[in-house]
């Protein structure tokens, strides 16, 4: 028996170009290739985003801090937003502040006050409201002590403005936290908000009387001042002290640009407060009649509708649309108070239609309740 070897011959194949090879591969495995390309692109996009996020937020956000502090803050940010672990996040925030103190960073600088405020915000985010309040109260007290002892020293005028402005902001936030349904310390909420408003107005008056000092810099802008006034007004509104809320809403409105959607909201708030006022009697001063209060309230509701009608996109926001529905509903209630059932029914029906179009469910429910009342 003769054994005949078998020789395997390989045919020489001309190398294909990358593009040609890709076309052949796609023709034979269209689904697999499409999926692979998609995953590659997603991976590349994720890498680009990760690099951008790391550069601009993880590194860029802490560029003003010494590296040992920045490292702690990056860990705090990581455990706050990426791999959420409240215990670790709080630990790294506190370690960052401790290292900053050891390195001699100014505890009243924008950077360090910002870290403390961010810590309080994180505690609020994880619903540790008492601890958030504790942090802000401590920082507020420290800031006020600095303003009292060092704010008037030469060279500190600009810093005093910044520290006092941040303290006002913290006090407004404290008012919100104390009023939170899980805290419910209304007296402390009012105390914090009243202090904020009084401090804002005192500083405005001091500057008006004495003039702005060299290097003092501008005080809070009109939007910030209006926000403090509005917060206190809402607090009085919740306590049914509308006679105290109305002047604050009016003052906030005078500071707000006249043709914005937020001015529409303020006009509605003022309208509601006027209509619900029942101020305590003042000796020697006759009380304002109910018809006069309702007439003023109706005027502001009409003004809210007129202003909203003139605002077009992109300046027009959801505040305008909701504001129109609320103002129309308010006009229905004012008509109901006056005994004009036909007008009340028309306005409630109109308010319900507006609320439905914009998906404002609360407005729909309230309008339907009003319609049931006036239909008997």
CSV table of C-alpha atoms in Angstrom, one decimal:
chain,number,residue,atom,x,y,z
A,1,UNK,CA,0.0,0.0,0.0
A,2,UNK,CA,1.4,3.3,-1.1
A,3,UNK,CA,0.9,6.3,1.1
A,4,UNK,CA,0.4,9.5,-1.0
A,5,UNK,CA,0.8,12.7,1.0
A,6,UNK,CA,-1.8,15.4,0.5
A,7,UNK,CA,-0.5,18.8,0.1
A,8,UNK,CA,-2.8,21.7,1.2
A,9,UNK,CA,-2.5,24.4,-1.3
A,10,UNK,CA,-3.5,28.0,-0.3
A,11,UNK,CA,-4.6,30.3,-2.9
A,12,UNK,CA,-2.9,33.7,-2.7
A,13,UNK,CA,-5.7,36.3,-1.9
A,14,UNK,CA,-5.2,40.0,-2.6
A,15,UNK,CA,-5.5,41.9,0.7
A,16,UNK,CA,-8.8,43.8,0.8
A,17,UNK,CA,-8.9,47.5,1.9
A,18,UNK,CA,-10.5,48.2,5.3
A,19,UNK,CA,-13.6,49.7,3.7
A,20,UNK,CA,-14.0,46.7,1.4
A,21,UNK,CA,-13.6,44.3,4.2
A,22,UNK,CA,-16.2,46.2,6.3
A,23,UNK,CA,-18.7,46.0,3.4
A,24,UNK,CA,-18.2,42.2,3.1
A,25,UNK,CA,-18.5,41.8,6.8
A,26,UNK,CA,-21.7,43.9,6.9
A,27,UNK,CA,-23.2,42.0,4.0
A,28,UNK,CA,-22.8,38.6,5.8
A,29,UNK,CA,-23.6,39.9,9.4
A,30,UNK,CA,-25.7,43.0,9.1
A,31,UNK,CA,-27.3,42.8,12.5
A,32,UNK,CA,-24.1,42.0,14.5
A,33,UNK,CA,-22.0,44.6,12.7
A,34,UNK,CA,-24.7,47.3,13.3
A,35,UNK,CA,-24.8,46.5,16.9
A,36,UNK,CA,-21.0,46.5,17.2
A,37,UNK,CA,-20.8,49.9,15.5
A,38,UNK,CA,-23.5,51.3,17.8
A,39,UNK,CA,-21.7,50.0,20.9
A,40,UNK,CA,-18.4,51.5,19.7
A,41,UNK,CA,-20.0,54.9,19.1
A,42,UNK,CA,-21.7,54.8,22.5
A,43,UNK,CA,-18.5,53.9,24.2
A,44,UNK,CA,-16.7,56.7,22.4
A,45,UNK,CA,-19.4,59.2,23.3
A,46,UNK,CA,-19.3,58.0,26.9
A,47,UNK,CA,-15.6,58.5,27.0
A,48,UNK,CA,-15.8,62.0,25.6
A,49,UNK,CA,-18.5,62.9,28.1
A,50,UNK,CA,-16.6,61.4,31.0
A,51,UNK,CA,-13.5,63.4,30.0
A,52,UNK,CA,-15.6,66.6,29.6
A,53,UNK,CA,-17.3,66.0,33.0
A,54,UNK,CA,-14.0,65.3,34.7
A,55,UNK,CA,-12.3,68.3,33.2
A,56,UNK,CA,-15.0,70.9,33.7
A,57,UNK,CA,-16.7,69.7,36.9
A,58,UNK,CA,-14.4,67.4,38.9
A,59,UNK,CA,-11.2,69.4,38.2
A,60,UNK,CA,-12.5,72.8,37.0
A,61,UNK,CA,-15.0,73.3,39.8
A,62,UNK,CA,-12.2,73.0,42.4
A,63,UNK,CA,-9.4,74.9,40.6
A,64,UNK,CA,-9.6,77.6,43.2
A,65,UNK,CA,-8.8,75.2,46.1
A,66,UNK,CA,-5.4,73.9,47.2
A,67,UNK,CA,-4.9,70.4,45.9
A,68,UNK,CA,-5.3,68.6,49.3
A,69,UNK,CA,-8.7,70.4,49.7
A,70,UNK,CA,-9.7,69.8,46.1
A,71,UNK,CA,-9.1,66.0,46.5
A,72,UNK,CA,-11.5,65.8,49.4
A,73,UNK,CA,-14.1,67.8,47.6
A,74,UNK,CA,-13.8,65.6,44.5
A,75,UNK,CA,-14.5,62.6,46.7
A,76,UNK,CA,-17.4,64.4,48.3
A,77,UNK,CA,-18.8,65.2,44.9
A,78,UNK,CA,-18.3,61.6,43.8
A,79,UNK,CA,-20.3,60.2,46.7
A,80,UNK,CA,-22.9,62.9,46.4
A,81,UNK,CA,-23.7,62.4,42.7
A,82,UNK,CA,-22.0,59.4,41.1
A,83,UNK,CA,-21.8,56.5,43.7
A,84,UNK,CA,-24.3,58.0,46.2
A,85,UNK,CA,-23.2,57.4,49.8
A,86,UNK,CA,-24.5,60.1,52.1
A,87,UNK,CA,-22.2,59.0,55.0
A,88,UNK,CA,-19.1,59.2,52.8
A,89,UNK,CA,-20.1,62.4,51.1
A,90,UNK,CA,-20.7,64.2,54.4
A,91,UNK,CA,-17.4,62.8,55.8
A,92,UNK,CA,-15.4,64.2,52.8
A,93,UNK,CA,-17.1,67.6,53.0
A,94,UNK,CA,-16.1,67.8,56.6
A,95,UNK,CA,-12.6,66.6,56.0
A,96,UNK,CA,-12.3,69.2,53.2
A,97,UNK,CA,-13.3,72.0,55.5
A,98,UNK,CA,-10.9,70.7,58.2
A,99,UNK,CA,-7.9,70.5,55.7
A,100,UNK,CA,-8.8,74.0,54.4
A,101,UNK,CA,-8.7,75.3,58.0
A,102,UNK,CA,-5.3,73.7,58.6
A,103,UNK,CA,-4.0,75.2,55.4
A,104,UNK,CA,-5.1,78.7,56.5
A,105,UNK,CA,-7.9,79.3,53.9
A,106,UNK,CA,-10.1,82.2,54.8
A,107,UNK,CA,-13.3,80.7,56.4
A,108,UNK,CA,-15.3,83.6,55.0
A,109,UNK,CA,-14.1,83.4,51.4
A,110,UNK,CA,-16.5,82.7,48.6
A,111,UNK,CA,-15.0,79.3,48.2
A,112,UNK,CA,-15.3,78.1,51.8
A,113,UNK,CA,-18.7,79.6,52.4
A,114,UNK,CA,-19.7,77.9,49.2
A,115,UNK,CA,-18.6,74.5,50.5
A,116,UNK,CA,-20.5,75.0,53.7
A,117,UNK,CA,-23.7,76.0,51.9
A,118,UNK,CA,-23.2,73.0,49.5
A,119,UNK,CA,-23.0,70.7,52.5
A,120,UNK,CA,-26.2,72.1,53.9
A,121,UNK,CA,-27.8,71.6,50.4
A,122,UNK,CA,-26.7,68.0,50.3
A,123,UNK,CA,-28.1,67.4,53.8
A,124,UNK,CA,-31.4,68.8,52.6
A,125,UNK,CA,-31.3,66.7,49.5
A,126,UNK,CA,-31.0,63.5,51.6
A,127,UNK,CA,-33.8,64.9,53.9
A,128,UNK,CA,-31.6,65.5,56.9
A,129,UNK,CA,-33.4,68.7,57.5
A,130,UNK,CA,-32.4,69.3,61.2
A,131,UNK,CA,-28.7,68.8,60.3
A,132,UNK,CA,-29.0,71.2,57.3
A,133,UNK,CA,-30.5,73.8,59.6
A,134,UNK,CA,-27.8,73.2,62.1
A,135,UNK,CA,-25.1,73.8,59.5
A,136,UNK,CA,-26.7,77.0,58.1
A,137,UNK,CA,-27.4,78.4,61.6
A,138,UNK,CA,-23.8,77.9,62.6
A,139,UNK,CA,-22.5,79.5,59.4
A,140,UNK,CA,-25.0,82.4,59.7
A,141,UNK,CA,-23.9,83.1,63.3
A,142,UNK,CA,-20.2,83.0,62.3
A,143,UNK,CA,-20.8,85.4,59.4
A,144,UNK,CA,-22.7,87.9,61.5
A,145,UNK,CA,-19.9,87.8,64.1
A,146,UNK,CA,-17.4,88.6,61.4
A,147,UNK,CA,-19.5,91.4,60.0
A,148,UNK,CA,-19.8,92.9,63.5
A,149,UNK,CA,-16.1,92.6,64.5
A,150,UNK,CA,-14.3,93.0,61.2
A,151,UNK,CA,-16.7,94.2,58.6
A,152,UNK,CA,-16.0,97.8,59.4
A,153,UNK,CA,-12.2,97.6,59.3
A,154,UNK,CA,-10.3,99.2,56.5
A,155,UNK,CA,-10.1,97.1,53.4
A,156,UNK,CA,-13.0,94.9,54.3
A,157,UNK,CA,-15.9,96.9,52.7
A,158,UNK,CA,-16.2,94.7,49.7
A,159,UNK,CA,-15.9,91.5,51.7
A,160,UNK,CA,-18.5,92.8,54.1
A,161,UNK,CA,-21.0,93.2,51.3
A,162,UNK,CA,-20.4,89.6,50.1
A,163,UNK,CA,-20.6,88.0,53.5
A,164,UNK,CA,-23.7,89.9,54.5
A,165,UNK,CA,-25.4,89.1,51.2
A,166,UNK,CA,-24.7,85.4,51.6
A,167,UNK,CA,-26.0,85.6,55.2
A,168,UNK,CA,-29.3,87.0,54.0
A,169,UNK,CA,-29.5,84.2,51.4
A,170,UNK,CA,-28.9,81.6,54.2
A,171,UNK,CA,-31.5,83.2,56.4
A,172,UNK,CA,-34.1,83.0,53.6
A,173,UNK,CA,-33.2,79.3,53.1
A,174,UNK,CA,-33.5,78.7,56.9
A,175,UNK,CA,-37.0,80.2,56.7
A,176,UNK,CA,-37.9,77.6,54.0
A,177,UNK,CA,-36.3,74.7,56.0
A,178,UNK,CA,-38.0,75.7,59.3
A,179,UNK,CA,-41.4,75.8,57.4
A,180,UNK,CA,-40.8,72.4,55.9
A,181,UNK,CA,-43.6,69.9,56.6
A,182,UNK,CA,-41.0,67.6,58.4
A,183,UNK,CA,-39.8,70.4,60.7
A,184,UNK,CA,-42.8,72.7,61.1
A,185,UNK,CA,-41.2,75.4,63.3
A,186,UNK,CA,-43.2,78.3,61.9
A,187,UNK,CA,-42.1,80.9,64.5
A,188,UNK,CA,-38.4,80.2,63.6
A,189,UNK,CA,-39.3,80.4,59.9
A,190,UNK,CA,-40.8,83.8,60.4
A,191,UNK,CA,-37.9,85.0,62.5
A,192,UNK,CA,-35.4,84.0,59.8
A,193,UNK,CA,-37.4,85.6,57.0
A,194,UNK,CA,-38.2,88.8,58.9
A,195,UNK,CA,-34.5,89.1,59.7
A,196,UNK,CA,-33.5,88.7,56.1
A,197,UNK,CA,-36.0,91.3,54.8
A,198,UNK,CA,-35.1,93.8,57.6
A,199,UNK,CA,-31.4,93.3,56.9
A,200,UNK,CA,-31.9,93.9,53.2
A,201,UNK,CA,-33.9,97.1,53.7
A,202,UNK,CA,-31.6,98.4,56.4
A,203,UNK,CA,-28.6,98.0,54.1
A,204,UNK,CA,-30.4,99.7,51.3
A,205,UNK,CA,-31.3,102.6,53.6
A,206,UNK,CA,-27.8,102.9,54.9
A,207,UNK,CA,-26.4,103.2,51.4
A,208,UNK,CA,-29.1,105.7,50.5
A,209,UNK,CA,-28.3,107.9,53.5
A,210,UNK,CA,-24.5,107.6,53.6
A,211,UNK,CA,-23.7,106.8,50.0
A,212,UNK,CA,-21.8,103.8,48.8
A,213,UNK,CA,-18.3,103.5,50.4
A,214,UNK,CA,-15.2,103.0,48.2
A,215,UNK,CA,-14.7,99.4,47.2
A,216,UNK,CA,-17.9,98.4,48.9
A,217,UNK,CA,-19.4,97.1,45.7
A,218,UNK,CA,-23.1,96.8,44.8
A,219,UNK,CA,-25.6,95.4,47.3
A,220,UNK,CA,-28.0,92.5,46.4
A,221,UNK,CA,-29.7,93.0,43.0
A,222,UNK,CA,-33.4,93.6,42.6
A,223,UNK,CA,-34.2,90.0,41.9
A,224,UNK,CA,-32.5,88.8,45.1
A,225,UNK,CA,-34.2,91.5,47.2
A,226,UNK,CA,-37.5,90.7,45.6
A,227,UNK,CA,-37.0,87.0,46.4
A,228,UNK,CA,-36.5,87.7,50.1
A,229,UNK,CA,-39.7,89.9,50.2
A,230,UNK,CA,-41.6,87.2,48.3
A,231,UNK,CA,-40.5,84.4,50.7
A,232,UNK,CA,-41.8,86.4,53.7
A,233,UNK,CA,-45.0,87.3,51.9
A,234,UNK,CA,-45.7,83.6,51.2
A,235,UNK,CA,-45.1,82.8,54.9
A,236,UNK,CA,-47.7,85.4,56.0
A,237,UNK,CA,-50.0,84.0,53.3
A,238,UNK,CA,-49.8,80.6,54.8
A,239,UNK,CA,-50.7,82.1,58.2
A,240,UNK,CA,-53.7,83.9,56.6
A,241,UNK,CA,-52.1,87.2,57.5
A,242,UNK,CA,-52.8,88.6,54.0
A,243,UNK,CA,-52.8,92.2,55.2
A,244,UNK,CA,-49.0,91.6,55.9
A,245,UNK,CA,-48.4,89.6,52.7
A,246,UNK,CA,-50.0,92.2,50.3
A,247,UNK,CA,-47.4,95.0,50.9
A,248,UNK,CA,-44.5,92.6,50.5
A,249,UNK,CA,-45.9,91.2,47.2
A,250,UNK,CA,-46.4,94.8,46.0
A,251,UNK,CA,-42.8,95.8,47.0
A,252,UNK,CA,-41.5,92.6,45.3
A,253,UNK,CA,-43.5,93.6,42.2
A,254,UNK,CA,-41.9,97.0,42.0
A,255,UNK,CA,-38.5,95.4,41.9
A,256,UNK,CA,-39.5,92.9,39.2
A,257,UNK,CA,-39.2,93.7,35.5
A,258,UNK,CA,-42.7,94.8,34.4
A,259,UNK,CA,-43.1,92.5,31.4
A,260,UNK,CA,-42.0,89.1,32.7
A,261,UNK,CA,-43.9,86.0,33.5
A,262,UNK,CA,-42.8,86.2,37.1
A,263,UNK,CA,-44.4,89.6,37.4
A,264,UNK,CA,-47.7,87.9,36.3
A,265,UNK,CA,-47.3,85.5,39.2
A,266,UNK,CA,-46.7,88.4,41.6
A,267,UNK,CA,-49.7,90.3,40.4
A,268,UNK,CA,-51.8,87.2,41.0
A,269,UNK,CA,-50.4,86.8,44.5
A,270,UNK,CA,-51.1,90.4,45.2
A,271,UNK,CA,-54.7,90.0,43.9
A,272,UNK,CA,-55.4,87.0,46.1
A,273,UNK,CA,-53.9,88.7,49.2
A,274,UNK,CA,-56.0,91.8,48.7
A,275,UNK,CA,-59.2,89.8,48.3
A,276,UNK,CA,-58.6,87.8,51.4
A,277,UNK,CA,-57.5,90.6,53.7
A,278,UNK,CA,-59.1,90.9,57.1
A,279,UNK,CA,-56.7,93.3,58.9
A,280,UNK,CA,-57.1,93.9,62.6
A,281,UNK,CA,-58.8,97.3,63.4
A,282,UNK,CA,-56.5,100.3,63.8
A,283,UNK,CA,-57.7,102.9,66.3
A,284,UNK,CA,-58.7,106.2,64.5
A,285,UNK,CA,-58.5,104.6,61.0
A,286,UNK,CA,-61.7,103.4,59.3
A,287,UNK,CA,-61.3,99.9,57.8
A,288,UNK,CA,-61.1,99.4,54.1
A,289,UNK,CA,-64.5,98.1,52.8
A,290,UNK,CA,-64.8,94.6,51.3
A,291,UNK,CA,-66.1,96.0,48.0
A,292,UNK,CA,-63.0,98.3,47.7
A,293,UNK,CA,-60.6,95.3,48.4
A,294,UNK,CA,-62.4,93.1,45.8
A,295,UNK,CA,-62.2,95.9,43.3
A,296,UNK,CA,-58.5,96.3,43.8
A,297,UNK,CA,-58.0,92.5,43.6
A,298,UNK,CA,-60.0,92.4,40.4
A,299,UNK,CA,-57.8,95.2,38.9
A,300,UNK,CA,-54.6,93.3,39.6
A,301,UNK,CA,-56.0,90.1,38.1
A,302,UNK,CA,-57.0,91.9,34.9
A,303,UNK,CA,-53.5,93.4,34.8
A,304,UNK,CA,-51.9,90.0,35.2
A,305,UNK,CA,-53.9,88.8,32.1
A,306,UNK,CA,-53.0,91.9,30.1
A,307,UNK,CA,-49.2,91.6,30.9
A,308,UNK,CA,-49.2,87.8,30.1
A,309,UNK,CA,-51.0,88.4,26.8
A,310,UNK,CA,-48.1,90.7,25.6
A,311,UNK,CA,-45.3,88.2,26.4
A,312,UNK,CA,-44.3,86.0,23.5
A,313,UNK,CA,-41.8,83.1,23.2
A,314,UNK,CA,-39.0,82.7,24.1
A,315,UNK,CA,-39.6,85.1,27.0
A,316,UNK,CA,-43.0,83.4,27.7
A,317,UNK,CA,-42.7,80.5,30.1
A,318,UNK,CA,-45.0,78.2,32.0
A,319,UNK,CA,-45.4,80.8,34.6
A,320,UNK,CA,-47.4,82.9,32.1
A,321,UNK,CA,-49.7,80.1,31.1
A,322,UNK,CA,-50.4,79.0,34.7
A,323,UNK,CA,-50.7,82.7,35.7
A,324,UNK,CA,-53.5,83.2,33.1
A,325,UNK,CA,-55.5,80.2,34.3
A,326,UNK,CA,-55.1,81.4,38.0
A,327,UNK,CA,-56.0,85.0,37.2
A,328,UNK,CA,-59.1,83.9,35.3
A,329,UNK,CA,-60.1,81.6,38.2
A,330,UNK,CA,-59.6,84.5,40.6
A,331,UNK,CA,-61.9,86.7,38.5
A,332,UNK,CA,-64.5,84.0,38.7
A,333,UNK,CA,-64.3,83.9,42.5
A,334,UNK,CA,-64.5,87.7,42.7
A,335,UNK,CA,-67.7,87.6,40.6
A,336,UNK,CA,-69.0,84.9,42.9
A,337,UNK,CA,-68.3,87.1,45.9
A,338,UNK,CA,-70.2,89.9,44.2
A,339,UNK,CA,-73.2,87.6,43.6
A,340,UNK,CA,-72.7,87.8,39.8
A,341,UNK,CA,-73.4,84.1,39.1
A,342,UNK,CA,-73.4,84.3,35.3
A,343,UNK,CA,-70.0,86.0,35.2
A,344,UNK,CA,-68.6,83.6,37.8
A,345,UNK,CA,-69.8,80.6,35.8
A,346,UNK,CA,-68.3,82.0,32.6
A,347,UNK,CA,-65.0,82.7,34.2
A,348,UNK,CA,-64.8,79.3,35.9
A,349,UNK,CA,-65.5,77.5,32.6
A,350,UNK,CA,-62.8,79.6,30.9
A,351,UNK,CA,-60.3,78.9,33.7
A,352,UNK,CA,-61.0,75.1,33.4
A,353,UNK,CA,-60.4,75.3,29.6
A,354,UNK,CA,-57.1,77.1,30.0
A,355,UNK,CA,-55.9,74.7,32.7
A,356,UNK,CA,-56.8,71.7,30.6
A,357,UNK,CA,-54.8,73.0,27.6
A,358,UNK,CA,-51.6,73.4,29.6
A,359,UNK,CA,-52.0,70.3,31.7
A,360,UNK,CA,-52.6,72.2,35.0
A,361,UNK,CA,-54.6,69.6,36.8
A,362,UNK,CA,-54.9,71.5,40.1
A,363,UNK,CA,-56.5,74.4,38.1
A,364,UNK,CA,-58.9,72.0,36.4
A,365,UNK,CA,-60.0,70.6,39.8
A,366,UNK,CA,-60.4,74.0,41.4
A,367,UNK,CA,-62.4,75.4,38.4
A,368,UNK,CA,-64.8,72.4,38.5
A,369,UNK,CA,-65.3,72.9,42.2
A,370,UNK,CA,-66.2,76.5,41.5
A,371,UNK,CA,-68.6,75.5,38.7
A,372,UNK,CA,-70.4,73.1,41.1
A,373,UNK,CA,-70.8,75.9,43.6
A,374,UNK,CA,-72.3,78.4,41.2
A,375,UNK,CA,-74.6,75.8,39.6
A,376,UNK,CA,-76.0,74.9,43.0
